[in-house]
Amino acid sequence: MATVGPVRWWRSITVRLALASALMSTLSIGVVFGLLYWRAVGVVEDQAADTVGSEIRSLAEHHGDSGMIGLVQSVQERSAGSSVAEPVYLVVDRFGTRLAGNLLAWPPTVVPDGAWRKVELYRRGDDRPMLIGARAMPLAGGSLLLVGRALEGRVEIQEAIGEAVLWSLVALWAMTVGGGVLLSRTILRRVDEVAAINREVMVGELGRRVPVRGSGDEFDRLASSMNSMLARIESLMTGMRTVTDSIGHDLRSPLTRLRSRLERARDAGGSEVERERALDGAMMEVEATLDLLGRLLEIARAESGLQRGQMAEVDLAAVAADIVDLYAPTAEESGIAVEATAGRPVPVSGHAELLAQAVSNLIDNATKYARSRIRVDVVEDGGMARLAVVDDGPGIPEEDRERAAERFVRLDPSRTGRGAGLGLSLVAAVARLHGGTLQLSDAEPGLRAELMLPAGVAPPVG
Amino acid sequence: MTRKILIVEDDDDTASFVERGFAEQGYAVDRTGDGREGLFLATDRAYDAIVLDRMLPGLDGISVLKALRAAGVVTPVLILSAMGALDERVRGLRDGSDDYLVKPFAFVELHARIDALIRRGASRDEAAPTRLQIADLEMDLLARKVTRGGKAIPMQQREFQMLEFLMRHAGRVVTRTMLLEGVWNYHFDPQTNVIDVHISRLRQKVDKDFDVPLIHTVRGSGYKLAVEE
């Protein structure tokens, strides 16, 4: 047998699920921030392009108004103020000679057509290229003007977003791990709870039940289904224990009597008659014992449900009529009239032999207790086939009715006649096998034993 | 003519108990505890009946039975089994056995049943009778009428069926369970003396007004319809 230890968190399915979801979240964070970055960079660049566009236009206008001198002056002012050299300016004359600006030479890839271009330029004293967005346009007189902006903001955005990504991931993983551990500990606790109860049940504490919290969640559902299973197991075990105990008890007395009869036969001396009588008595005891065993086996068989495959359409009314026919003379011998309502067929899906046996037990039981009459009714009523055997005997007190169908229960302890207290429990077992019930009620006076089975030939439920 | 019986049963106690019983009744008995051996014997020699255990070493009872029937051997077979379940009985009968007896059993029961099987096997070739007669008791199966000494005896259907069953087994022991199976077609054991009461009612009609009783109680086993000396 494999031992099932407590589930450890790294094996826990919650942890695995949390990890998988963290991976998914990481991926989606990557995609989201990637898009964000792409869009932000675009916006920054568009802004730079607009600024550069209006600046170059205003500088060109300035050139128109105040001539080259004014322009050069203005450019020098603007470029001087920015040591970081974020704004880039260059004015060259028609020979390419630099007149003003913070660029040393005209970048060869920049064409003076006013269009937005990106170029990588080296600044003095810096061996790292710098990304510049620039526009250039020709001025009157053949000179050229270039205005640009360093697109270093892009890097900043990159850094900012990178940082955001990092922190998001840290937060995400922290939450995932924390949440996963918390979740898995919560779930583990409940699983451990169930496992612990299971172990207790396994070592024989059949009365233990998994606590149901009433929240109606998955664990509650699992718990209540486990509890009904445990209840079934317990009742089977109790039943079995009762049976073993009772068999022990019930077999002891006939076997003891058998032994004494055999002893008497052995010691009977020469008396042939006495020996024979003792042997006859011994035979009777053996018969009774075998009978008892047979009945127990029948109940076990009906309870095991093995006959499910043998279900066929059976007319319960016909079965009842047959059994009444079989038992009526015996009942009449003891002055009991058996009335059977001859009704229409009541088809059920069932095991004809077991049903017959159940009905015969009911009638046999009624015969033992009835004063003057027994009535057997079979009707179909609201989807149920109901077979009622009603006697006018002393009945069963209400508080004993539930116990009456248990094995070996003889409600009248003084009864010394035949029967091991198994009759009704066989009926109850047969009823259960057919997805039905055995109900005992007061017939005022007497007992009304009613076998209720699902009517029709649909397969039995349960 | 000595009747020959084959017992295929691996439990020594049961086998010798059955063997002794049949030998005392004047049967010739062969006995084996092995399924294969049993199949071999059953196909090789002519038996009047075979008592076959379900659980056997070598080849189980049902397989022996199927093989026998497949080989065209029609010898009556009674299956002996500790498996008392009704459905086991149904299966055994479906697979070609002629009767089924659950362990533990009384020898008289087994004997009565084997006797009935042999008798049935012997009369298998005869045309189905339309009349049965024992002494002055006559039964007309077509008109469903019973007369004794020329006097009509009115009968209900069950009584007629019981009497017919007894008459078909005339001179042989019929056990209570055989009656329940043969007349009511139920196989469970009724807890009380229901069959005895039915028989006593039948007696009232068949024997009461006549000097010679025909229905006899066989102590410890059942009933017999016969003219006793």
GROMACS .gro file of C-alpha atoms in nm, chain B residues 1-162:
model
  162
  463MET     CA    1  -3.071  -5.270  -1.508
  464THR     CA    2  -2.813  -5.098  -1.294
  465ARG     CA    3  -2.804  -4.725  -1.332
  466LYS     CA    4  -2.467  -4.564  -1.382
  467ILE     CA    5  -2.377  -4.235  -1.229
  468LEU     CA    6  -2.069  -4.018  -1.266
  469ILE     CA    7  -1.969  -3.796  -0.977
  470VAL     CA    8  -1.728  -3.517  -1.059
  471GLU     CA    9  -1.644  -3.360  -0.727
  472ASP     CA   10  -1.306  -3.269  -0.585
  473ASP     CA   11  -1.408  -3.250  -0.221
  474ASP     CA   12  -1.335  -3.598  -0.089
  475ASP     CA   13  -1.588  -3.591   0.193
  476THR     CA   14  -1.875  -3.479  -0.026
  477ALA     CA   15  -1.775  -3.716  -0.305
  478SER     CA   16  -1.757  -4.024  -0.083
  479PHE     CA   17  -2.078  -3.924   0.094
  480VAL     CA   18  -2.257  -3.902  -0.240
  481GLU     CA   19  -2.086  -4.212  -0.374
  482ARG     CA   20  -2.182  -4.415  -0.071
  483GLY     CA   21  -2.537  -4.289  -0.088
  484PHE     CA   22  -2.587  -4.385  -0.450
  485ALA     CA   23  -2.409  -4.718  -0.406
  486GLU     CA   24  -2.650  -4.801  -0.123
  487GLN     CA   25  -2.936  -4.723  -0.357
  488GLY     CA   26  -2.795  -4.974  -0.604
  489TYR     CA   27  -2.633  -4.743  -0.853
  490ALA     CA   28  -2.300  -4.806  -1.019
  491VAL     CA   29  -2.087  -4.505  -0.937
  492ASP     CA   30  -1.776  -4.364  -1.104
  493ARG     CA   31  -1.601  -4.085  -0.929
  494THR     CA   32  -1.333  -3.835  -1.015
  495GLY     CA   33  -1.208  -3.513  -0.864
  496ASP     CA   34  -1.070  -3.362  -1.179
  497GLY     CA   35  -1.262  -3.165  -1.441
  498ARG     CA   36  -1.070  -3.295  -1.741
  499GLU     CA   37  -1.093  -3.652  -1.623
  500GLY     CA   38  -1.463  -3.599  -1.567
  501LEU     CA   39  -1.512  -3.467  -1.919
  502PHE     CA   40  -1.318  -3.761  -2.056
  503LEU     CA   41  -1.524  -4.016  -1.862
  504ALA     CA   42  -1.852  -3.844  -1.946
  505THR     CA   43  -1.787  -3.848  -2.319
  506ASP     CA   44  -1.638  -4.196  -2.316
  507ARG     CA   45  -1.893  -4.395  -2.124
  508ALA     CA   46  -2.267  -4.403  -2.114
  509TYR     CA   47  -2.397  -4.268  -1.784
  510ASP     CA   48  -2.755  -4.226  -1.681
  511ALA     CA   49  -2.675  -3.904  -1.498
  512ILE     CA   50  -2.382  -3.686  -1.398
  513VAL     CA   51  -2.335  -3.500  -1.071
  514LEU     CA   52  -2.101  -3.213  -1.146
  515ASP     CA   53  -1.936  -2.978  -0.901
  516ARG     CA   54  -1.891  -2.617  -1.010
  517MET     CA   55  -1.546  -2.558  -0.869
  518LEU     CA   56  -1.302  -2.815  -0.994
  519PRO     CA   57  -0.932  -2.835  -1.051
  520GLY     CA   58  -0.827  -2.877  -1.413
  521LEU     CA   59  -1.146  -2.759  -1.575
  522ASP     CA   60  -1.434  -2.589  -1.397
  523GLY     CA   61  -1.779  -2.740  -1.392
  524ILE     CA   62  -1.943  -2.498  -1.632
  525SER     CA   63  -1.666  -2.553  -1.890
  526VAL     CA   64  -1.703  -2.931  -1.856
  527LEU     CA   65  -2.076  -2.889  -1.904
  528LYS     CA   66  -2.039  -2.669  -2.210
  529ALA     CA   67  -1.784  -2.905  -2.363
  530LEU     CA   68  -2.015  -3.200  -2.300
  531ARG     CA   69  -2.313  -3.031  -2.460
  532ALA     CA   70  -2.097  -2.911  -2.750
  533ALA     CA   71  -1.988  -3.271  -2.804
  534GLY     CA   72  -2.352  -3.375  -2.826
  535VAL     CA   73  -2.363  -3.563  -2.496
  536VAL     CA   74  -2.719  -3.531  -2.365
  537THR     CA   75  -2.672  -3.718  -2.038
  538PRO     CA   76  -2.869  -3.536  -1.765
  539VAL     CA   77  -2.637  -3.320  -1.554
  540LEU     CA   78  -2.702  -3.194  -1.204
  541ILE     CA   79  -2.476  -2.913  -1.095
  542LEU     CA   80  -2.363  -2.913  -0.737
  543SER     CA   81  -2.244  -2.585  -0.604
  544ALA     CA   82  -2.165  -2.392  -0.294
  545MET     CA   83  -2.255  -2.081  -0.484
  546GLY     CA   84  -2.613  -2.050  -0.384
  547ALA     CA   85  -2.691  -1.736  -0.572
  548LEU     CA   86  -3.004  -1.758  -0.781
  549ASP     CA   87  -2.823  -1.623  -1.079
  550GLU     CA   88  -2.564  -1.896  -1.056
  551ARG     CA   89  -2.850  -2.138  -1.083
  552VAL     CA   90  -2.989  -1.958  -1.384
  553ARG     CA   91  -2.648  -1.960  -1.548
  554GLY     CA   92  -2.597  -2.328  -1.483
  555LEU     CA   93  -2.936  -2.411  -1.631
  556ARG     CA   94  -2.874  -2.186  -1.929
  557ASP     CA   95  -2.540  -2.350  -1.997
  558GLY     CA   96  -2.705  -2.687  -2.031
  559SER     CA   97  -2.744  -2.838  -1.689
  560ASP     CA   98  -3.073  -3.009  -1.611
  561ASP     CA   99  -3.086  -2.929  -1.243
  562TYR     CA  100  -2.896  -2.740  -0.980
  563LEU     CA  101  -2.845  -2.817  -0.617
  564VAL     CA  102  -2.684  -2.590  -0.364
  565LYS     CA  103  -2.445  -2.720  -0.101
  566PRO     CA  104  -2.505  -2.816   0.167
  567PHE     CA  105  -2.774  -3.057   0.065
  568ALA     CA  106  -2.942  -3.366   0.199
  569PHE     CA  107  -2.871  -3.685   0.013
  570VAL     CA  108  -3.243  -3.757  -0.020
  571GLU     CA  109  -3.279  -3.431  -0.209
  572LEU     CA  110  -2.995  -3.518  -0.445
  573HIS     CA  111  -3.126  -3.869  -0.490
  574ALA     CA  112  -3.479  -3.752  -0.562
  575ARG     CA  113  -3.356  -3.506  -0.817
  576ILE     CA  114  -3.119  -3.749  -0.991
  577ASP     CA  115  -3.396  -4.006  -0.995
  578ALA     CA  116  -3.626  -3.752  -1.160
  579LEU     CA  117  -3.361  -3.658  -1.413
  580ILE     CA  118  -3.294  -4.018  -1.513
  581ARG     CA  119  -3.662  -4.083  -1.542
  582ARG     CA  120  -3.707  -3.774  -1.756
  583GLY     CA  121  -3.410  -3.872  -1.971
  584ALA     CA  122  -3.560  -4.217  -2.027
  585SER     CA  123  -3.901  -4.083  -2.123
  586ARG     CA  124  -3.757  -3.813  -2.345
  587ASP     CA  125  -3.810  -4.019  -2.656
  588GLU     CA  126  -4.165  -4.118  -2.577
  589ALA     CA  127  -4.451  -3.914  -2.709
  590ALA     CA  128  -4.583  -3.669  -2.451
  591PRO     CA  129  -4.859  -3.848  -2.267
  592THR     CA  130  -5.208  -3.706  -2.265
  593ARG     CA  131  -5.318  -3.923  -1.973
  594LEU     CA  132  -5.151  -4.019  -1.649
  595GLN     CA  133  -5.267  -4.310  -1.438
  596ILE     CA  134  -5.167  -4.451  -1.103
  597ALA     CA  135  -5.388  -4.730  -0.972
  598ASP     CA  136  -5.742  -4.597  -0.999
  599LEU     CA  137  -5.632  -4.234  -1.012
  600GLU     CA  138  -5.651  -4.092  -1.361
  601MET     CA  139  -5.555  -3.756  -1.498
  602ASP     CA  140  -5.658  -3.626  -1.836
  603LEU     CA  141  -5.401  -3.366  -1.927
  604LEU     CA  142  -5.596  -3.228  -2.221
  605ALA     CA  143  -5.934  -3.194  -2.056
  606ARG     CA  144  -5.754  -3.113  -1.727
  607LYS     CA  145  -5.980  -3.354  -1.539
  608VAL     CA  146  -5.901  -3.588  -1.254
  609THR     CA  147  -6.098  -3.896  -1.164
  610ARG     CA  148  -6.044  -4.159  -0.903
  611GLY     CA  149  -6.230  -4.484  -0.925
  612GLY     CA  150  -6.438  -4.324  -1.198
  613LYS     CA  151  -6.542  -4.041  -0.969
  614ALA     CA  152  -6.453  -3.693  -1.085
  615ILE     CA  153  -6.245  -3.487  -0.841
  616PRO     CA  154  -6.282  -3.112  -0.894
  617MET     CA  155  -5.949  -2.934  -0.867
  618GLN     CA  156  -5.811  -2.587  -0.867
  619GLN     CA  157  -5.526  -2.510  -1.100
  620ARG     CA  158  -5.246  -2.535  -0.842
  621GLU     CA  159  -5.383  -2.858  -0.705
  622PHE     CA  160  -5.395  -2.997  -1.054
  623GLN     CA  161  -5.035  -2.889  -1.117
  624MET     CA  162  -4.919  -3.045  -0.792
   0.00000   0.00000   0.00000
